Amino acid sequence: MKKIIAITSCPVGIAHTYMAAENLEKAGKAVGAEVKVETHGSIGIENELTARDIEEAAGVIIAADTKIDKSRFGGKPLITVGVQEGIHHADELVRDILAGKAPVYKSTEAIISSENKSESENLGKKIYKSLMNGVSYMVPFVVTGGLLIAISLTLGGTATPEGIKIPEGTIWATMNSIGSIAMGLMVPILSAFIAQSIADRPGLVPGFVGGMLAANGALYGSDANAGFLGGIITGFLAGFIALGIKKVRVPKALQSIMPIIVIPILGSLAVGFVFIYVIGEPVALLFSSLTHFLAGMQGGSEIVLAMILGAMIAFDMGGPFNKVAFLFGSGLIAEGNYSIMGPIAVAICIPPLALGLASLILKTKFTKTEREAGKASLAMGLFGITEGAIPFASTDPLRVIPSIVIGAMTGSVIAMLSGVTVSRAQYVQKYDESAVVWCANLLGMETGQLKEILRNVSVHYREFWMRKRKGGYRMISAPNKTMQSIQATINSRILSPVTMIHPAAVGFRNGHSVVDNANPHLGKRYVLKMDIHDFFFSIRSPRVKKTFEKIGYPENVSKVLGTLCCLHRHLPQGAPTSPSLSNIVSYEMDRKLAALAAEYGLTYTRYADDLTFSGDVFPKEQIIPRIKQIIRDEKFEPNHKKTRFINEYGRKIITGVSISSGVKLTIPKARKREIRKNVYFILTKGLAEHQRRIGSSDPVYLKRLIGELCYWRSIEPDNSYVSDSIAALKRLEKGY
């Protein structure tokens, strides 16, 4: 009996590996030949070929989509095909070996290098193999974590007004925590083993580090992590960076430490910096803008909003788009809007339920592994865990993701049209009756009117985009007259008398201006300017409620007051109460930063979200990391792009005020020149001619220019030119 040896392997290492092995063995039996198959599966090499097996073999069949070492088969007839060929054409492969049609393999360096070159040229295949490698290691984490969470909720969960909750201290709570840890490792594992497939073991550490970065949105200023799509990005990024470093020629003395020290360290740093600064921050800004965009759509078509939210939920299955949509819906519930969360809840369940049912009903369309994942996906879908669909999406994203997005959009729209919503009785914020009555008396309004406002705070705002002076836009949330009156009363009667504001905070305070922020830094050699990313947005409603409690109000009253001061679960930019609350909330951060500054002999001030440090000796390498850590400890995030360290020769401008002279405050030279130019042309050519020349039709142009001059005078009160210009323009104004 003739003997044939074979190797089968697929990227996932489960179904196709063993299907090809089985079919090759059956094909051998059919023609009276013995076929011994070495399988390279997920649990390692099984049925390993011996030297004797190779010697006795009439030929070799390699049916694999992974890299296989062929050096031991030199001088043997050898056929190399993909694993799918081993499944579907096993009989042809066996007959070709027996008929002597297979070419003899010559194990030479030239051939090996040629093969490697050929493999490297097929980038698409390499990307596919790497992705499948990551998925194969990720799937057990998704299945394990999802099932543990589902079981713990089923057996240990209790229905509450906020949904199913597991009592603390129970065995089910412990099981839920274990499941959450397993799910949390999903993205790092995916990233790590994509990188490992590309660059071998040296890619493992950069890939895992990159995956952890993708799973931790706080590092790049996002409320949501980058999800499995972020893990795929960091995996390929880490893999190709590590591969690039591997190819760098180094002295022999360094070669031994390259895979264990040099490549992991350099690769991790490169991936980290690229993801945080090049990818992460723009992504964080995108999702912040998305939140504002969704907020602006509330007054529009609910059907369109439902479609958008459904698509976001399904697109990345627990990633940033999913989280933004979910948090948006949750925020509306807190404000009394219950219509949106129902469609969102439907969209959450559709991807895992649809794919789980498809794998059970259409069994021939799915592998054994996918059918097993489908069972877990079905269980997760019943509890609203969208991540159950990730194994399918990762394997075939181009078909799966568009399908589930369309399905989720359809389900979301149907839910909206059908009036599917969360129950008010279940989810409405419960306000203590006595607290509502007390607040109504404080605000001088009827209790019923206040209750109606509390049911839906968002309808009492008008939101619009305002252009920033230095480019870009910011969302302004302007309260209507009723809400503005309420917030003005809260501000004057509750917030203004509060003394829990640090002296270093000079913004949003009566009798203080940008002059008070810049003046303490005058004459200092070094200046560090930093900025807090999305300052008001970072101050969430639970924090606002706690602030009222710290001031001295009971929890039930603080809940009402906090709701009246927040929009979309954060401080709105445009509300009269937001500036005062931001200063009170920031007290602890200001205290810690002021203490740090004093430790190094520095001066510290804060004007809204602008932080300034100055001193004659400034060890920035020591101080900046500590500043950033304090900011993060206080639940804010530094805006890395706006961090500026200015040496003694640099142009020092703090909140629009120049301290560069070291002697006196002034406004920047460029601004001076612009104002002087405009004043000169108005006084010599006339206002109408000047506006025609610059193409301005602003009816209050002259008033604006006088306002700029008044601001200049507030910085330089002794400047005679400014005073004379103001007087001359006011005379001109009266003439008009």
XYZ file of C-alpha atoms in Angstrom:
736
model
C 0.000 0.000 0.000
C 1.388 3.338 -1.063
C 1.737 6.012 1.595
C 1.027 9.720 1.224
C 1.703 12.334 3.887
C -0.140 15.637 4.215
C -0.370 18.835 6.282
C -3.567 20.833 6.710
C -3.942 24.238 8.345
C -6.294 27.213 8.243
C -5.899 30.659 9.876
C -8.545 29.971 12.497
C -7.164 26.475 13.105
C -10.458 24.753 13.834
C -13.014 23.683 11.225
C -11.302 23.831 7.825
C -8.091 22.263 9.151
C -9.872 19.075 10.193
C -12.339 18.983 7.291
C -9.422 18.971 4.827
C -7.635 16.251 6.842
C -10.731 14.063 6.905
C -11.392 14.422 3.165
C -7.754 13.611 2.277
C -7.874 10.450 4.387
C -11.164 9.385 2.723
C -9.716 10.059 -0.758
C -6.699 7.864 0.066
C -8.852 4.959 1.226
C -10.908 5.179 -1.949
C -7.840 4.410 -4.105
C -6.153 2.029 -1.689
C -3.536 4.437 -0.348
C -2.700 5.354 3.246
C -2.811 9.090 3.924
C -1.308 10.351 7.163
C -2.258 13.971 7.919
C -0.428 16.320 10.291
C -2.901 18.986 11.421
C -1.830 22.462 12.496
C -4.892 23.422 14.522
C -5.759 25.869 17.277
C -4.446 23.443 19.910
C -1.134 22.989 18.129
C 0.369 20.277 15.885
C -1.372 16.883 16.051
C -0.439 13.554 14.420
C 3.049 14.882 13.756
C 4.941 13.358 10.835
C 8.071 11.392 11.714
C 11.267 11.102 9.705
C 10.243 7.577 8.788
C 6.831 8.773 7.573
C 8.533 11.264 5.275
C 11.045 8.678 4.009
C 8.321 6.140 3.160
C 5.940 8.626 1.555
C 5.289 8.634 -2.183
C 4.542 12.339 -2.008
C 3.417 15.254 0.121
C 0.210 17.312 0.041
C 0.141 20.657 1.860
C -3.362 22.121 2.024
C -2.868 25.232 4.128
C -3.598 28.940 4.309
C -0.836 29.475 6.857
C 2.943 29.440 6.554
C 4.306 25.862 6.610
C 7.988 24.915 6.901
C 8.739 22.731 3.834
C 12.457 22.237 4.435
C 12.003 18.640 5.693
C 10.383 17.571 2.398
C 13.390 18.150 0.129
C 13.519 15.639 -2.736
C 9.859 14.610 -2.318
C 7.026 15.167 -4.812
C 5.039 17.997 -3.242
C 1.771 19.773 -3.999
C 0.956 23.027 -2.213
C -2.624 24.330 -2.299
C -5.031 26.275 -0.116
C -7.050 24.542 2.564
C -10.255 24.904 0.510
C -8.637 22.778 -2.245
C -7.950 20.110 0.368
C -11.636 20.083 1.308
C -13.220 20.155 -2.144
C -10.604 18.452 -4.387
C -8.949 15.922 -2.083
C -9.416 13.036 -4.527
C -7.665 14.949 -7.352
C -4.714 15.802 -5.108
C -4.259 12.160 -4.066
C -4.482 10.924 -7.681
C -1.899 13.514 -8.833
C 0.568 12.254 -6.203
C 0.015 8.614 -7.136
C 0.286 9.407 -10.848
C 3.631 11.152 -10.369
C 2.310 14.548 -11.545
C 3.609 16.438 -8.512
C 6.879 18.426 -8.914
C 9.822 17.413 -6.752
C 10.512 19.938 -4.037
C 14.055 21.278 -3.917
C 14.894 22.710 -0.531
C 17.284 25.501 -1.463
C 17.704 29.001 -0.125
C 16.940 30.452 -3.542
C 13.620 28.701 -3.775
C 12.697 29.495 -0.220
C 13.466 33.175 -0.669
C 11.518 33.182 -3.901
C 8.524 31.652 -2.164
C 8.738 34.130 0.650
C 8.910 36.941 -1.883
C 5.836 35.588 -3.640
C 3.970 35.330 -0.376
C 4.940 38.838 0.647
C 3.748 40.213 -2.651
C 0.257 38.876 -2.056
C -0.656 41.552 0.475
C -4.367 40.820 0.407
C -3.832 37.200 1.370
C -1.435 38.194 4.134
C -3.945 40.660 5.567
C -6.703 38.032 5.456
C -4.541 35.408 7.188
C -3.499 37.871 9.879
C -7.074 38.948 10.511
C -8.222 35.331 10.774
C -5.382 34.568 13.176
C -6.542 37.371 15.474
C -10.162 36.258 15.215
C -9.302 32.645 16.075
C -7.781 33.725 19.387
C -10.479 36.326 20.062
C -13.537 34.078 19.631
C -13.082 32.081 22.889
C -12.930 35.338 24.859
C -16.134 36.658 23.281
C -17.973 33.378 23.792
C -16.703 32.856 27.352
C -17.331 36.419 28.460
C -20.719 36.729 26.780
C -22.071 33.437 28.127
C -20.847 34.118 31.670
C -22.544 37.530 31.622
C -25.752 36.059 30.174
C -25.842 33.218 32.733
C -25.190 35.557 35.658
C -27.971 37.916 34.543
C -30.381 35.002 33.989
C -29.810 33.246 37.297
C -28.794 36.112 39.545
C -30.385 39.202 38.016
C -33.219 41.130 39.612
C -35.617 43.445 37.776
C -35.191 47.083 38.897
C -36.420 50.425 37.538
C -33.014 50.765 35.822
C -33.177 47.296 34.253
C -31.775 43.909 35.319
C -29.276 44.298 38.157
C -27.222 41.701 40.037
C -27.017 42.245 43.828
C -23.510 43.067 45.034
C -21.641 40.427 46.990
C -23.382 37.444 45.359
C -21.719 34.625 43.439
C -23.561 35.862 40.335
C -21.959 39.284 40.671
C -18.554 37.564 40.788
C -19.440 35.522 37.683
C -20.547 38.690 35.913
C -17.235 40.364 36.773
C -15.269 37.386 35.414
C -17.313 37.522 32.211
C -16.703 41.268 31.892
C -12.945 40.716 32.260
C -13.020 38.081 29.503
C -14.973 40.438 27.231
C -12.579 43.252 28.082
C -9.638 41.182 26.821
C -11.321 40.641 23.462
C -9.864 43.710 21.711
C -6.275 43.374 23.075
C -6.190 39.667 22.110
C -7.487 40.407 18.609
C -4.890 43.126 18.120
C -2.034 41.076 19.608
C -2.521 38.031 17.426
C -3.049 40.009 14.235
C 0.331 41.592 14.940
C 1.838 38.194 15.837
C 0.693 36.757 12.527
C 2.436 39.564 10.617
C 5.667 39.912 12.595
C 5.780 36.652 14.566
C 6.454 36.837 18.327
C 8.115 40.309 18.275
C 4.754 41.734 17.164
C 2.877 40.294 20.158
C 3.727 42.971 22.731
C 3.122 46.024 20.477
C -0.122 44.417 19.328
C -1.358 43.807 22.872
C -0.361 47.301 23.989
C -2.106 48.771 20.950
C -5.226 46.751 21.720
C -5.268 48.025 25.303
C -4.992 51.576 23.988
C -7.893 50.965 21.610
C -9.933 49.615 24.529
C -9.205 52.649 26.739
C -10.846 55.737 25.252
C -9.797 57.995 28.158
C -6.219 57.990 26.831
C -7.301 59.899 23.743
C -10.154 61.927 25.199
C -13.080 59.722 24.226
C -15.957 58.580 26.402
C -16.066 55.375 24.376
C -13.293 52.981 23.375
C -12.396 52.201 19.760
C -13.944 48.707 19.916
C -12.968 45.749 17.752
C -12.387 48.015 14.728
C -9.784 49.875 16.775
C -8.257 46.513 17.712
C -7.955 45.596 14.028
C -6.287 48.940 13.269
C -3.766 48.642 16.116
C -3.110 44.990 15.254
C -2.088 45.735 11.671
C -0.286 48.885 12.736
C 1.732 47.011 15.367
C 2.420 44.080 13.050
C 3.798 46.128 10.177
C 5.783 48.424 12.484
C 7.372 45.402 14.204
C 8.032 43.802 10.815
C 9.704 46.990 9.617
C 11.958 47.122 12.678
C 12.838 43.432 12.204
C 14.172 44.180 8.735
C 16.564 46.854 9.987
C 20.148 45.539 9.898
C 21.829 45.719 13.299
C 25.206 44.578 14.667
C 25.428 40.956 15.735
C 25.720 42.049 19.363
C 22.191 43.464 19.198
C 20.552 40.661 17.214
C 19.864 38.492 20.273
C 17.987 41.247 22.126
C 16.030 42.573 19.135
C 12.986 40.243 19.485
C 12.704 40.469 23.272
C 13.681 44.071 24.053
C 14.238 46.397 21.102
C 11.292 45.491 18.850
C 8.679 45.249 21.677
C 9.738 48.591 23.194
C 10.097 50.566 19.960
C 7.020 48.925 18.449
C 4.870 49.660 21.517
C 5.977 53.290 21.641
C 5.379 53.786 17.921
C 1.919 52.205 18.040
C 1.035 54.153 21.180
C 2.057 57.547 19.836
C 0.464 56.993 16.436
C -2.828 55.757 17.875
C -3.143 58.439 20.579
C -1.968 61.477 18.642
C -2.658 60.635 14.999
C -5.731 58.378 15.202
C -7.187 58.633 18.715
C -7.660 62.396 19.157
C -9.339 63.005 15.774
C -11.589 60.024 16.493
C -12.464 61.439 19.935
C -13.346 64.793 18.345
C -15.429 62.970 15.737
C -17.497 61.206 18.378
C -17.900 64.379 20.402
C -19.212 66.060 17.251
C -21.491 63.076 16.616
C -23.041 63.524 20.053
C -23.700 67.179 19.337
C -25.051 66.293 15.879
C -27.493 63.777 17.344
C -28.563 66.287 19.949
C -29.312 68.792 17.193
C -31.568 66.287 15.403
C -34.071 65.889 18.194
C -36.373 68.439 16.722
C -36.194 66.849 13.272
C -37.545 63.624 11.866
C -37.634 60.862 14.452
C -37.543 58.291 11.644
C -34.248 59.654 10.304
C -32.847 59.790 13.836
C -33.910 56.168 14.423
C -32.159 55.097 11.192
C -28.932 56.858 12.151
C -28.917 55.455 15.684
C -29.709 51.933 14.436
C -26.817 52.087 11.965
C -24.424 53.363 14.665
C -25.442 50.611 17.084
C -24.770 47.828 14.587
C -21.741 49.249 12.780
C -19.074 48.447 15.361
C -21.005 46.298 17.886
C -19.963 47.791 21.209
C -17.367 50.176 19.772
C -17.412 53.984 19.806
C -20.298 54.464 17.358
C -22.370 51.990 19.378
C -21.493 53.656 22.685
C -22.217 57.192 21.451
C -25.684 56.109 20.278
C -26.447 54.253 23.496
C -25.239 57.065 25.773
C -27.250 59.546 23.721
C -30.416 57.502 24.222
C -29.706 57.042 27.932
C -29.219 60.769 28.312
C -32.590 61.475 26.754
C -34.264 59.109 29.235
C -32.754 61.097 32.075
C -34.298 64.213 30.534
C -37.722 62.639 30.176
C -37.600 61.671 26.487
C -38.566 57.984 26.219
C -39.244 57.601 22.501
C -35.651 57.067 21.329
C -34.398 54.336 23.654
C -36.934 51.767 22.437
C -35.598 51.757 18.840
C -32.031 51.728 20.196
C -32.802 48.681 22.350
C -34.236 46.873 19.315
C -31.164 47.718 17.226
C -28.847 46.408 19.963
C -30.412 42.951 19.866
C -30.710 42.506 16.092
C -27.037 41.727 15.140
C -26.414 38.916 17.673
C -29.934 37.464 17.388
C -29.948 37.560 13.563
C -26.540 35.922 13.197
C -27.260 33.412 15.955
C -30.537 32.357 14.323
C -28.936 32.262 10.857
C -26.187 29.919 12.087
C -28.794 27.561 13.565
C -31.287 27.624 10.672
C -28.845 27.724 7.743
C -26.339 25.234 9.109
C -24.729 24.458 5.745
C -23.730 28.102 5.325
C -21.642 28.123 8.510
C -18.690 26.128 9.823
C -18.868 24.119 13.026
C -16.999 26.849 14.865
C -19.380 29.521 13.592
C -22.386 27.449 14.646
C -20.963 27.199 18.162
C -20.341 30.944 18.201
C -23.906 31.386 16.946
C -25.322 29.695 20.057
C -23.397 32.111 22.273
C -24.446 35.025 20.046
C -28.104 34.052 20.434
C -27.793 33.966 24.228
C -26.026 37.326 24.286
C -28.622 38.881 21.999
C -31.396 38.029 24.461
C -29.657 40.250 27.015
C -28.732 43.050 24.661
C -25.019 42.190 24.292
C -24.207 43.261 20.721
C -20.641 41.921 20.915
C -21.969 38.422 20.198
C -21.933 39.328 16.490
C -18.241 40.300 16.456
C -16.811 36.837 15.529
C -18.946 36.817 12.381
C -18.175 40.444 11.509
C -14.447 39.948 12.030
C -14.365 36.901 9.748
C -16.363 38.429 6.890
C -16.769 42.194 7.545
C -17.651 43.227 3.986
C -20.805 41.103 3.982
C -21.736 40.884 7.652
C -21.451 44.542 8.707
C -23.611 46.020 5.897
C -26.193 43.271 6.492
C -26.558 43.865 10.215
C -26.473 47.653 9.754
C -29.416 47.449 7.330
C -31.202 45.032 9.677
C -30.664 47.253 12.719
C -31.809 50.357 10.818
C -34.949 48.540 9.676
C -35.719 47.250 13.156
C -35.101 50.667 14.694
C -37.470 52.392 12.258
C -40.169 49.730 12.740
C -39.832 50.158 16.505
C -40.199 53.936 16.165
C -43.259 53.656 13.879
C -44.820 51.045 16.169
C -44.340 53.169 19.244
C -41.960 50.721 20.912
C -40.459 52.595 23.805
C -39.218 52.171 27.297
C -41.814 52.357 30.023
C -42.101 55.677 31.781
C -43.047 53.852 34.910
C -39.865 51.827 34.638
C -37.355 54.436 33.529
C -38.638 57.896 34.413
C -36.498 59.679 36.924
C -38.203 59.551 40.270
C -38.225 62.981 41.892
C -39.219 63.295 45.498
C -42.497 65.242 45.707
C -41.307 67.396 48.599
C -38.075 68.205 46.713
C -40.023 69.343 43.642
C -42.306 71.503 45.815
C -39.294 73.050 47.600
C -37.531 73.832 44.315
C -40.712 75.284 42.820
C -41.001 77.665 45.781
C -37.342 78.627 45.433
C -37.829 79.360 41.745
C -41.137 81.191 42.210
C -43.172 78.916 39.948
C -46.018 76.434 40.114
C -45.152 72.861 41.119
C -47.012 71.467 38.092
C -45.030 73.721 35.743
C -41.726 72.509 37.231
C -42.832 68.871 36.909
C -43.597 69.414 33.243
C -40.138 70.919 32.666
C -38.470 68.000 34.458
C -40.229 65.520 32.164
C -38.298 66.801 29.147
C -35.574 69.346 29.798
C -34.171 69.214 26.251
C -37.170 70.929 24.612
C -36.301 74.095 26.541
C -33.024 74.616 24.664
C -32.066 75.895 21.230
C -28.801 74.405 19.987
C -26.572 75.841 17.270
C -22.955 75.876 16.139
C -20.794 78.947 16.762
C -17.526 79.577 14.969
C -14.441 79.753 17.195
C -12.093 82.740 16.895
C -9.155 80.474 16.007
C -11.134 78.199 13.696
C -13.532 75.313 14.164
C -16.962 75.339 15.774
C -18.455 74.822 19.217
C -21.970 73.734 20.111
C -23.947 76.367 22.000
C -27.013 75.246 23.959
C -29.094 78.347 24.614
C -31.937 77.903 27.135
C -35.309 79.481 26.370
C -36.668 82.283 28.540
C -38.267 79.941 31.069
C -35.185 77.783 31.529
C -32.891 80.819 31.513
C -34.947 82.396 34.297
C -34.792 79.157 36.321
C -31.019 78.867 35.914
C -30.433 82.557 36.660
C -32.322 82.115 39.934
C -30.296 78.998 40.836
C -27.121 80.893 39.998
C -27.932 83.983 42.069
C -29.518 82.267 45.088
C -27.446 79.095 45.343
C -24.224 79.207 43.325
C -23.016 82.815 43.570
C -22.745 82.837 47.394
C -20.625 79.635 47.337
C -17.076 80.271 48.511
C -15.801 76.827 47.433
C -13.913 78.320 44.480
C -10.124 78.260 44.465
C -8.324 81.640 44.218
C -6.413 80.334 41.187
C -9.693 80.161 39.246
C -10.176 83.663 37.800
C -12.651 82.952 34.990
C -16.441 83.285 35.399
C -16.054 85.383 38.567
C -17.415 88.848 39.253
C -14.687 91.478 39.294
C -12.215 89.212 37.489
C -11.089 89.209 33.875
C -8.360 87.929 31.583
C -6.144 90.606 33.117
C -6.298 88.811 36.464
C -5.357 85.588 34.698
C -2.338 87.023 32.876
C -0.972 89.454 35.482
C 0.431 86.842 37.957
C 2.635 85.456 35.156
C 4.153 88.805 34.141
C 7.944 88.809 34.202
C 8.329 85.011 34.482
C 10.960 83.351 32.239
C 8.993 80.223 31.368
C 5.293 79.678 30.716
C 3.355 76.435 30.297
C -0.119 76.649 28.739
C -2.507 73.696 28.856
C -6.136 73.126 27.977
C -8.875 70.777 29.188
C -10.559 68.832 26.403
C -14.354 69.396 26.190
C -14.454 71.138 29.573
C -18.220 71.539 30.049
C -18.959 68.235 28.299
C -16.654 66.480 30.810
C -18.774 67.602 33.748
C -21.522 64.958 33.757
C -24.867 65.109 35.526
C -23.973 62.746 38.464
C -21.091 65.069 39.252
C -23.351 68.119 39.137
C -25.794 66.442 41.524
C -22.929 65.630 43.924
C -21.828 69.272 43.752
C -25.201 70.475 45.027
C -24.934 67.894 47.803
C -21.479 69.236 48.753
C -22.913 72.746 48.887
C -25.325 71.449 51.518
C -28.563 70.434 49.786
C -30.249 67.075 50.436
C -29.922 64.333 47.832
C -33.544 64.626 46.660
C -33.266 68.392 46.136
C -29.831 68.056 44.503
C -31.301 65.643 41.986
C -33.873 68.207 40.862
C -31.354 71.055 40.746
C -28.840 68.920 38.843
C -31.429 68.011 36.204
C -32.306 71.687 35.703
C -28.644 72.579 35.162
C -27.759 69.783 32.704
C -28.547 68.891 29.103
C -27.740 65.502 27.530
C -26.255 64.525 30.923
C -23.578 67.226 30.978
C -23.202 70.977 31.569
C -24.475 72.885 28.520
C -22.344 75.675 27.109
C -24.742 78.600 27.139
C -26.560 78.016 30.435
C -26.155 80.744 33.140
C -25.359 78.079 35.747
C -22.592 76.243 33.841
C -19.713 78.696 34.521
C -20.294 78.789 38.282
C -20.774 75.037 38.521
C -17.601 74.383 36.517
C -15.574 76.465 38.990
C -17.060 74.680 41.999
C -16.559 71.243 40.421
C -12.945 72.131 39.575
C -12.057 73.205 43.126
C -10.217 70.002 44.014
C -8.295 70.016 40.730
C -7.312 73.656 41.267
C -6.201 72.912 44.836
C -3.965 70.027 43.748
C -2.489 71.922 40.793
C -1.816 74.995 42.957
C -0.059 72.770 45.534
C 2.030 71.175 42.765
C 2.967 74.618 41.437
C 3.967 75.787 44.930
C 6.134 72.667 45.334
C 8.247 73.805 42.364
C 8.047 77.539 43.058
C 5.637 78.164 40.178
C 2.529 80.295 39.695
C -0.762 78.671 38.622
C -4.014 80.176 37.301
C -7.036 78.797 35.488
C -9.420 80.707 33.242
C -12.275 78.330 32.318
C -10.510 75.460 30.517
C -7.171 77.312 30.083
C -4.468 76.348 32.594
C -1.321 78.449 32.943
C 1.871 77.759 34.903
C 4.910 80.054 35.031
C 8.238 80.375 36.805
C 11.891 81.281 36.464
C 12.959 77.652 36.907
C 10.718 75.101 35.205
C 11.617 71.361 35.092
C 8.888 70.569 32.563
C 9.827 66.876 32.151
C 8.967 66.322 35.813
C 5.983 68.621 36.083
C 3.925 68.043 32.909
C 3.255 64.306 33.542
C 2.173 65.128 37.118
C -0.147 67.885 35.895
C -1.764 65.541 33.381
C -2.219 62.869 36.030
C -3.945 65.298 38.406
C -6.250 66.420 35.589
C -7.160 62.805 34.797
C -7.596 61.941 38.481
C -10.232 64.681 38.646
C -12.119 63.144 35.688
C -10.959 65.622 33.079
C -8.742 65.023 30.064
C -5.892 67.305 28.922
C -6.006 68.530 25.340
C -2.567 67.409 24.157
C -2.708 69.526 21.005
C -2.976 72.734 23.013
C -0.092 72.064 25.400
C 2.561 74.757 24.841
C 5.818 75.326 26.711
C 7.281 78.796 26.044
C 10.886 79.622 26.913
C 12.239 83.009 27.897
C 12.604 84.119 24.264
C 9.198 82.973 23.072
C 6.072 85.039 22.478
C 3.983 84.725 25.653
C 0.247 85.256 25.163
C -2.127 84.124 27.921
C -5.902 84.137 27.246
C -5.396 86.791 24.562
C -3.142 89.016 26.692
C 0.563 89.435 25.915
C 3.122 89.328 28.751
C 6.098 89.130 26.403
C 7.537 92.472 27.483
C 7.961 91.215 31.034
C 7.068 94.702 32.268
C 3.436 95.342 31.421
C 0.368 93.672 29.995
C -0.697 94.442 26.459
C -2.623 92.882 23.607
C -0.750 90.986 20.855
C 1.016 93.133 18.232
C -0.940 91.648 15.340
C -4.219 92.622 16.974
C -2.887 96.118 17.666
C -1.906 96.578 14.038
C -5.323 95.467 12.826
C -7.168 97.831 15.171
C -4.851 100.781 14.323
C -5.331 100.174 10.595
C -9.125 100.111 10.881
C -9.215 103.256 13.049
C -6.918 105.119 10.629
C -8.966 104.351 7.517
C -12.275 105.179 9.206
C -10.980 108.549 10.422
C -9.325 109.427 7.078
C -11.620 107.802 4.479
C -14.907 107.572 6.353
C -16.817 104.595 7.738
C -18.798 103.855 4.562
C -15.726 103.856 2.333
C -13.776 101.696 4.783
C -16.540 99.088 5.008
C -16.850 99.083 1.206
C -13.101 98.574 0.877
C -13.006 95.595 3.281
C -16.294 94.155 2.011
C -18.204 94.507 5.311
C -21.940 95.111 5.576
C -22.051 94.797 9.382
C -24.489 97.480 10.655
C -22.769 97.600 14.044
C -19.195 97.504 12.727
C -18.318 100.797 14.428
C -19.679 99.613 17.778
C -17.621 96.432 17.509
C -14.457 98.385 16.807
C -15.132 100.697 19.768
C -15.644 97.563 21.888
C -12.237 96.239 20.777
C -10.636 99.548 21.733
C -12.346 99.456 25.139
C -10.969 95.950 25.670
C -7.502 97.239 24.706
C -7.899 100.075 27.226
C -8.832 97.573 29.960
C -5.456 95.911 29.368
C -3.517 99.191 28.943
C -5.459 101.852 30.890
C -2.687 104.465 30.450
C -2.498 104.208 26.644
C -3.418 107.683 25.337
C -3.746 106.519 21.723
C -6.493 104.099 22.718
C -8.382 106.691 24.758
C -8.148 109.265 21.962
C -9.296 106.720 19.358
C -12.321 105.758 21.454
C -13.282 109.431 21.843
C -12.853 110.125 18.105
C -14.937 107.088 17.045
C -17.691 107.927 19.540
C -17.903 111.452 18.065
C -18.140 109.880 14.624
C -20.831 107.476 15.898
C -22.964 110.383 17.141
C -22.635 112.007 13.743
C -24.094 108.953 12.120
